[in-house]
């Protein structure tokens, strides 16, 4: 009859050794087997594999014992073999009858420093000028004896002495696992043959009725599939997107890493002399160094039309859309900076078209927001948009900062929107992430007024953390786009790296992003739930 003795080979010490059979034969001779005594030459993994194989067939039963044992370190083993440091010093002094202290290192090597102090403390040697001389003719090397006892018994009852040896790094505690094995309900001296396959011959002959089929092991782990895994940042990004979509937001297209200074700064009412535009803070593109003036982008327009379409149908916000006049918009931005407009006195400096055409790696996704809000100006209506993508800052890399990171940004356009409305929304939004009881601190941003930094008490960390920035976009930014005065826009933003580090317990951002990230960390971490602490 076709069959085999078990599902997989048991790890063996030697090619001819069958550990499972040895266990069965020992149990035939005595009622209990102690693996620490009877199989002392086997590792814990080897003996457990054999026992699990037998226990799965109810041929044996076993209990596990965890005990703490002492193991000698390399230095402890040396003392066992050659004697303690103080003994070596005494022996060297005794042999030389008198030994200059400066020559002690040559005689006993690394034992000189520790050994001299202990030998003098034990009154085995004494000083005579610059020399050491023996104080006694015979010594009892207790340290060596005690360590030899530890090596044999793996224990030391004297707690004070044990603490001293641990401090001197002569012994180290280890965990030892052993098993007590007894016969099981289906014990037999020989492992029965088990059938693994049901064949047509067995069905035809009726042999299957008496065959001993191998039972399934439902607890066995499957083979590793080497499947792909989402990076923790992507898991957190998906959670953020789900929150935004649940709240009816529309995602903005963010596939432009390179922006002109116009969309990245000028359209946001950031002055051309602002420190953020210095090369110390921003990455400028060398080739090509300049962008065109604002002009139509059919690909981005088509993507935005597609994203807006579902929401417009759902809320009935479709309307006639005026064509964009980019030249007029550019002149309005120039005017509001240089001369003042829309109730603002502006910055009163000569507006440089050369400066606003410089190409930069975008420093925030608000560059996309300005483009989308200008599009909204062709058909003004309440709207909610969000984006999550990469931005770049010329910053020094440390445990919490990188030169690139991911920004989460949301904007809400609504008639007669107030700052209080925005604060209420923030309470709800961050509550979805498990962060409640927000605090708002006044802040400054060139393109929002009033502006607020947002702090929240995170129950998991048990402390207040800065979680974002927010504010109402200034009229100097929104009105040149064609948005009515009373259609106000509230914006807020935060990074994805900070909540990801919090959720996964990371202290160094380089453990999350970069060449030092462990692939095991990416593959083994579960999906994140932001509302769970």
mmCIF file of C-alpha atoms in Angstrom, residues 276-427:
data_model
loop_
_atom_site.group_PDB
_atom_site.id
_atom_site.type_symbol
_atom_site.label_atom_id
_atom_site.label_comp_id
_atom_site.label_asym_id
_atom_site.label_seq_id
_atom_site.Cartn_x
_atom_site.Cartn_y
_atom_site.Cartn_z
ATOM 1 C CA UNK A 276 10.948 80.593 1.218
ATOM 2 C CA UNK A 277 12.019 81.486 -2.329
ATOM 3 C CA UNK A 278 15.721 81.470 -1.454
ATOM 4 C CA UNK A 279 17.903 78.648 -2.780
ATOM 5 C CA UNK A 280 18.521 77.646 0.847
ATOM 6 C CA UNK A 281 14.856 76.571 1.099
ATOM 7 C CA UNK A 282 13.804 75.684 -2.450
ATOM 8 C CA UNK A 283 15.164 73.422 -5.199
ATOM 9 C CA UNK A 284 15.355 75.309 -8.502
ATOM 10 C CA UNK A 285 15.571 73.507 -11.840
ATOM 11 C CA UNK A 286 18.676 74.338 -13.867
ATOM 12 C CA UNK A 287 17.627 72.927 -17.243
ATOM 13 C CA UNK A 288 15.302 74.299 -18.465
ATOM 14 C CA UNK A 289 15.522 77.200 -16.046
ATOM 15 C CA UNK A 290 12.341 79.023 -17.110
ATOM 16 C CA UNK A 291 8.671 78.218 -17.678
ATOM 17 C CA UNK A 292 6.164 79.805 -20.022
ATOM 18 C CA UNK A 293 3.581 82.239 -18.745
ATOM 19 C CA UNK A 294 0.440 80.493 -17.446
ATOM 20 C CA UNK A 295 -1.317 78.746 -20.337
ATOM 21 C CA UNK A 296 -3.907 75.983 -20.942
ATOM 22 C CA UNK A 297 -3.070 72.426 -19.848
ATOM 23 C CA UNK A 298 -5.529 70.159 -21.744
ATOM 24 C CA UNK A 299 -4.334 66.969 -20.052
ATOM 25 C CA UNK A 300 -4.804 68.343 -16.539
ATOM 26 C CA UNK A 301 -8.135 69.898 -17.493
ATOM 27 C CA UNK A 302 -9.414 66.540 -18.780
ATOM 28 C CA UNK A 303 -8.290 64.793 -15.575
ATOM 29 C CA UNK A 304 -10.015 67.425 -13.425
ATOM 30 C CA UNK A 305 -13.200 67.235 -15.504
ATOM 31 C CA UNK A 306 -13.291 63.496 -14.922
ATOM 32 C CA UNK A 307 -12.754 63.886 -11.175
ATOM 33 C CA UNK A 308 -15.360 66.631 -10.853
ATOM 34 C CA UNK A 309 -17.974 64.900 -12.965
ATOM 35 C CA UNK A 310 -19.333 62.490 -10.352
ATOM 36 C CA UNK A 311 -19.638 65.102 -7.614
ATOM 37 C CA UNK A 312 -21.271 67.633 -9.946
ATOM 38 C CA UNK A 313 -23.921 65.075 -10.943
ATOM 39 C CA UNK A 314 -24.475 64.002 -7.336
ATOM 40 C CA UNK A 315 -24.959 67.511 -5.963
ATOM 41 C CA UNK A 316 -26.346 69.109 -9.113
ATOM 42 C CA UNK A 317 -23.550 71.666 -9.337
ATOM 43 C CA UNK A 318 -23.042 71.485 -13.101
ATOM 44 C CA UNK A 319 -23.061 74.857 -14.717
ATOM 45 C CA UNK A 320 -21.774 76.796 -17.674
ATOM 46 C CA UNK A 321 -18.038 77.212 -17.473
ATOM 47 C CA UNK A 322 -16.325 80.304 -18.823
ATOM 48 C CA UNK A 323 -13.042 79.750 -20.673
ATOM 49 C CA UNK A 324 -9.949 80.546 -18.659
ATOM 50 C CA UNK A 325 -8.218 83.832 -19.454
ATOM 51 C CA UNK A 326 -4.671 83.133 -18.309
ATOM 52 C CA UNK A 327 -3.260 86.445 -19.547
ATOM 53 C CA UNK A 328 -5.828 88.451 -17.587
ATOM 54 C CA UNK A 329 -5.175 86.308 -14.502
ATOM 55 C CA UNK A 330 -1.432 86.891 -14.798
ATOM 56 C CA UNK A 331 -1.951 90.664 -15.003
ATOM 57 C CA UNK A 332 -4.237 90.615 -11.947
ATOM 58 C CA UNK A 333 -1.623 88.730 -9.915
ATOM 59 C CA UNK A 334 1.027 91.195 -11.071
ATOM 60 C CA UNK A 335 -1.188 94.122 -10.101
ATOM 61 C CA UNK A 336 -2.090 92.795 -6.647
ATOM 62 C CA UNK A 337 1.598 92.279 -5.855
ATOM 63 C CA UNK A 338 2.943 95.493 -7.373
ATOM 64 C CA UNK A 339 0.211 98.104 -6.932
ATOM 65 C CA UNK A 340 -2.440 96.478 -4.760
ATOM 66 C CA UNK A 341 -5.974 95.500 -5.789
ATOM 67 C CA UNK A 342 -9.177 93.926 -4.476
ATOM 68 C CA UNK A 343 -9.060 96.058 -1.343
ATOM 69 C CA UNK A 344 -5.369 95.308 -0.673
ATOM 70 C CA UNK A 345 -2.421 97.685 -0.922
ATOM 71 C CA UNK A 346 -0.205 94.832 -2.119
ATOM 72 C CA UNK A 347 3.517 94.591 -1.471
ATOM 73 C CA UNK A 348 4.504 97.714 -3.452
ATOM 74 C CA UNK A 349 7.533 96.315 -5.275
ATOM 75 C CA UNK A 350 8.320 95.998 -8.998
ATOM 76 C CA UNK A 351 6.893 92.608 -9.994
ATOM 77 C CA UNK A 352 9.489 90.492 -11.829
ATOM 78 C CA UNK A 353 8.160 88.268 -14.592
ATOM 79 C CA UNK A 354 11.572 86.614 -14.730
ATOM 80 C CA UNK A 355 11.287 85.575 -11.062
ATOM 81 C CA UNK A 356 7.809 84.087 -11.439
ATOM 82 C CA UNK A 357 8.869 82.024 -14.467
ATOM 83 C CA UNK A 358 11.654 80.171 -12.617
ATOM 84 C CA UNK A 359 11.074 76.413 -12.448
ATOM 85 C CA UNK A 360 11.073 74.813 -9.005
ATOM 86 C CA UNK A 361 10.436 71.434 -7.467
ATOM 87 C CA UNK A 362 7.114 72.261 -5.845
ATOM 88 C CA UNK A 363 7.448 73.127 -2.175
ATOM 89 C CA UNK A 364 3.795 72.335 -1.422
ATOM 90 C CA UNK A 365 0.770 70.873 -3.168
ATOM 91 C CA UNK A 366 -0.914 74.265 -2.736
ATOM 92 C CA UNK A 367 0.595 75.009 -6.167
ATOM 93 C CA UNK A 368 -1.966 72.527 -7.544
ATOM 94 C CA UNK A 369 -4.672 74.030 -5.331
ATOM 95 C CA UNK A 370 -4.104 77.481 -6.864
ATOM 96 C CA UNK A 371 -4.505 75.991 -10.363
ATOM 97 C CA UNK A 372 -7.721 74.167 -9.340
ATOM 98 C CA UNK A 373 -9.206 77.235 -7.609
ATOM 99 C CA UNK A 374 -8.509 79.331 -10.728
ATOM 100 C CA UNK A 375 -10.468 76.692 -12.640
ATOM 101 C CA UNK A 376 -13.255 76.942 -10.049
ATOM 102 C CA UNK A 377 -13.403 80.671 -10.819
ATOM 103 C CA UNK A 378 -14.829 79.864 -14.267
ATOM 104 C CA UNK A 379 -17.895 78.303 -12.589
ATOM 105 C CA UNK A 380 -17.962 79.562 -8.971
ATOM 106 C CA UNK A 381 -19.771 77.184 -6.609
ATOM 107 C CA UNK A 382 -19.233 75.399 -3.281
ATOM 108 C CA UNK A 383 -16.612 72.676 -3.632
ATOM 109 C CA UNK A 384 -14.274 70.457 -1.613
ATOM 110 C CA UNK A 385 -10.909 69.317 -2.928
ATOM 111 C CA UNK A 386 -7.954 67.370 -1.552
ATOM 112 C CA UNK A 387 -4.550 66.150 -2.640
ATOM 113 C CA UNK A 388 -1.898 63.811 -1.231
ATOM 114 C CA UNK A 389 1.464 63.806 -2.942
ATOM 115 C CA UNK A 390 5.177 64.484 -2.744
ATOM 116 C CA UNK A 391 6.725 67.892 -2.151
ATOM 117 C CA UNK A 392 10.331 69.056 -1.869
ATOM 118 C CA UNK A 393 12.183 71.346 0.539
ATOM 119 C CA UNK A 394 15.881 72.164 0.662
ATOM 120 C CA UNK A 395 16.257 71.020 4.285
ATOM 121 C CA UNK A 396 18.977 69.218 6.217
ATOM 122 C CA UNK A 397 18.180 65.537 6.693
ATOM 123 C CA UNK A 398 17.818 64.415 10.309
ATOM 124 C CA UNK A 399 15.664 62.046 12.387
ATOM 125 C CA UNK A 400 12.456 63.975 11.650
ATOM 126 C CA UNK A 401 13.133 65.816 8.356
ATOM 127 C CA UNK A 402 13.799 64.812 4.773
ATOM 128 C CA UNK A 403 14.367 66.859 1.642
ATOM 129 C CA UNK A 404 11.119 65.403 0.306
ATOM 130 C CA UNK A 405 7.945 64.362 2.054
ATOM 131 C CA UNK A 406 4.250 63.803 1.372
ATOM 132 C CA UNK A 407 1.720 66.543 2.025
ATOM 133 C CA UNK A 408 -1.969 66.065 2.713
ATOM 134 C CA UNK A 409 -3.985 69.134 1.723
ATOM 135 C CA UNK A 410 -7.676 69.886 1.784
ATOM 136 C CA UNK A 411 -9.661 72.979 0.718
ATOM 137 C CA UNK A 412 -13.322 73.841 1.255
ATOM 138 C CA UNK A 413 -14.999 76.572 -0.809
ATOM 139 C CA UNK A 414 -18.354 77.708 0.581
ATOM 140 C CA UNK A 415 -20.418 80.884 0.655
ATOM 141 C CA UNK A 416 -20.015 82.937 3.855
ATOM 142 C CA UNK A 417 -17.639 80.366 5.311
ATOM 143 C CA UNK A 418 -16.169 81.423 8.680
ATOM 144 C CA UNK A 419 -13.076 80.463 10.618
ATOM 145 C CA UNK A 420 -15.313 78.787 13.189
ATOM 146 C CA UNK A 421 -16.721 76.550 10.447
ATOM 147 C CA UNK A 422 -13.186 75.544 9.550
ATOM 148 C CA UNK A 423 -12.319 74.802 13.173
ATOM 149 C CA UNK A 424 -15.415 72.639 13.515
ATOM 150 C CA UNK A 425 -14.475 70.709 10.398
ATOM 151 C CA UNK A 426 -10.941 70.189 11.721
ATOM 152 C CA UNK A 427 -12.367 68.722 14.944
#
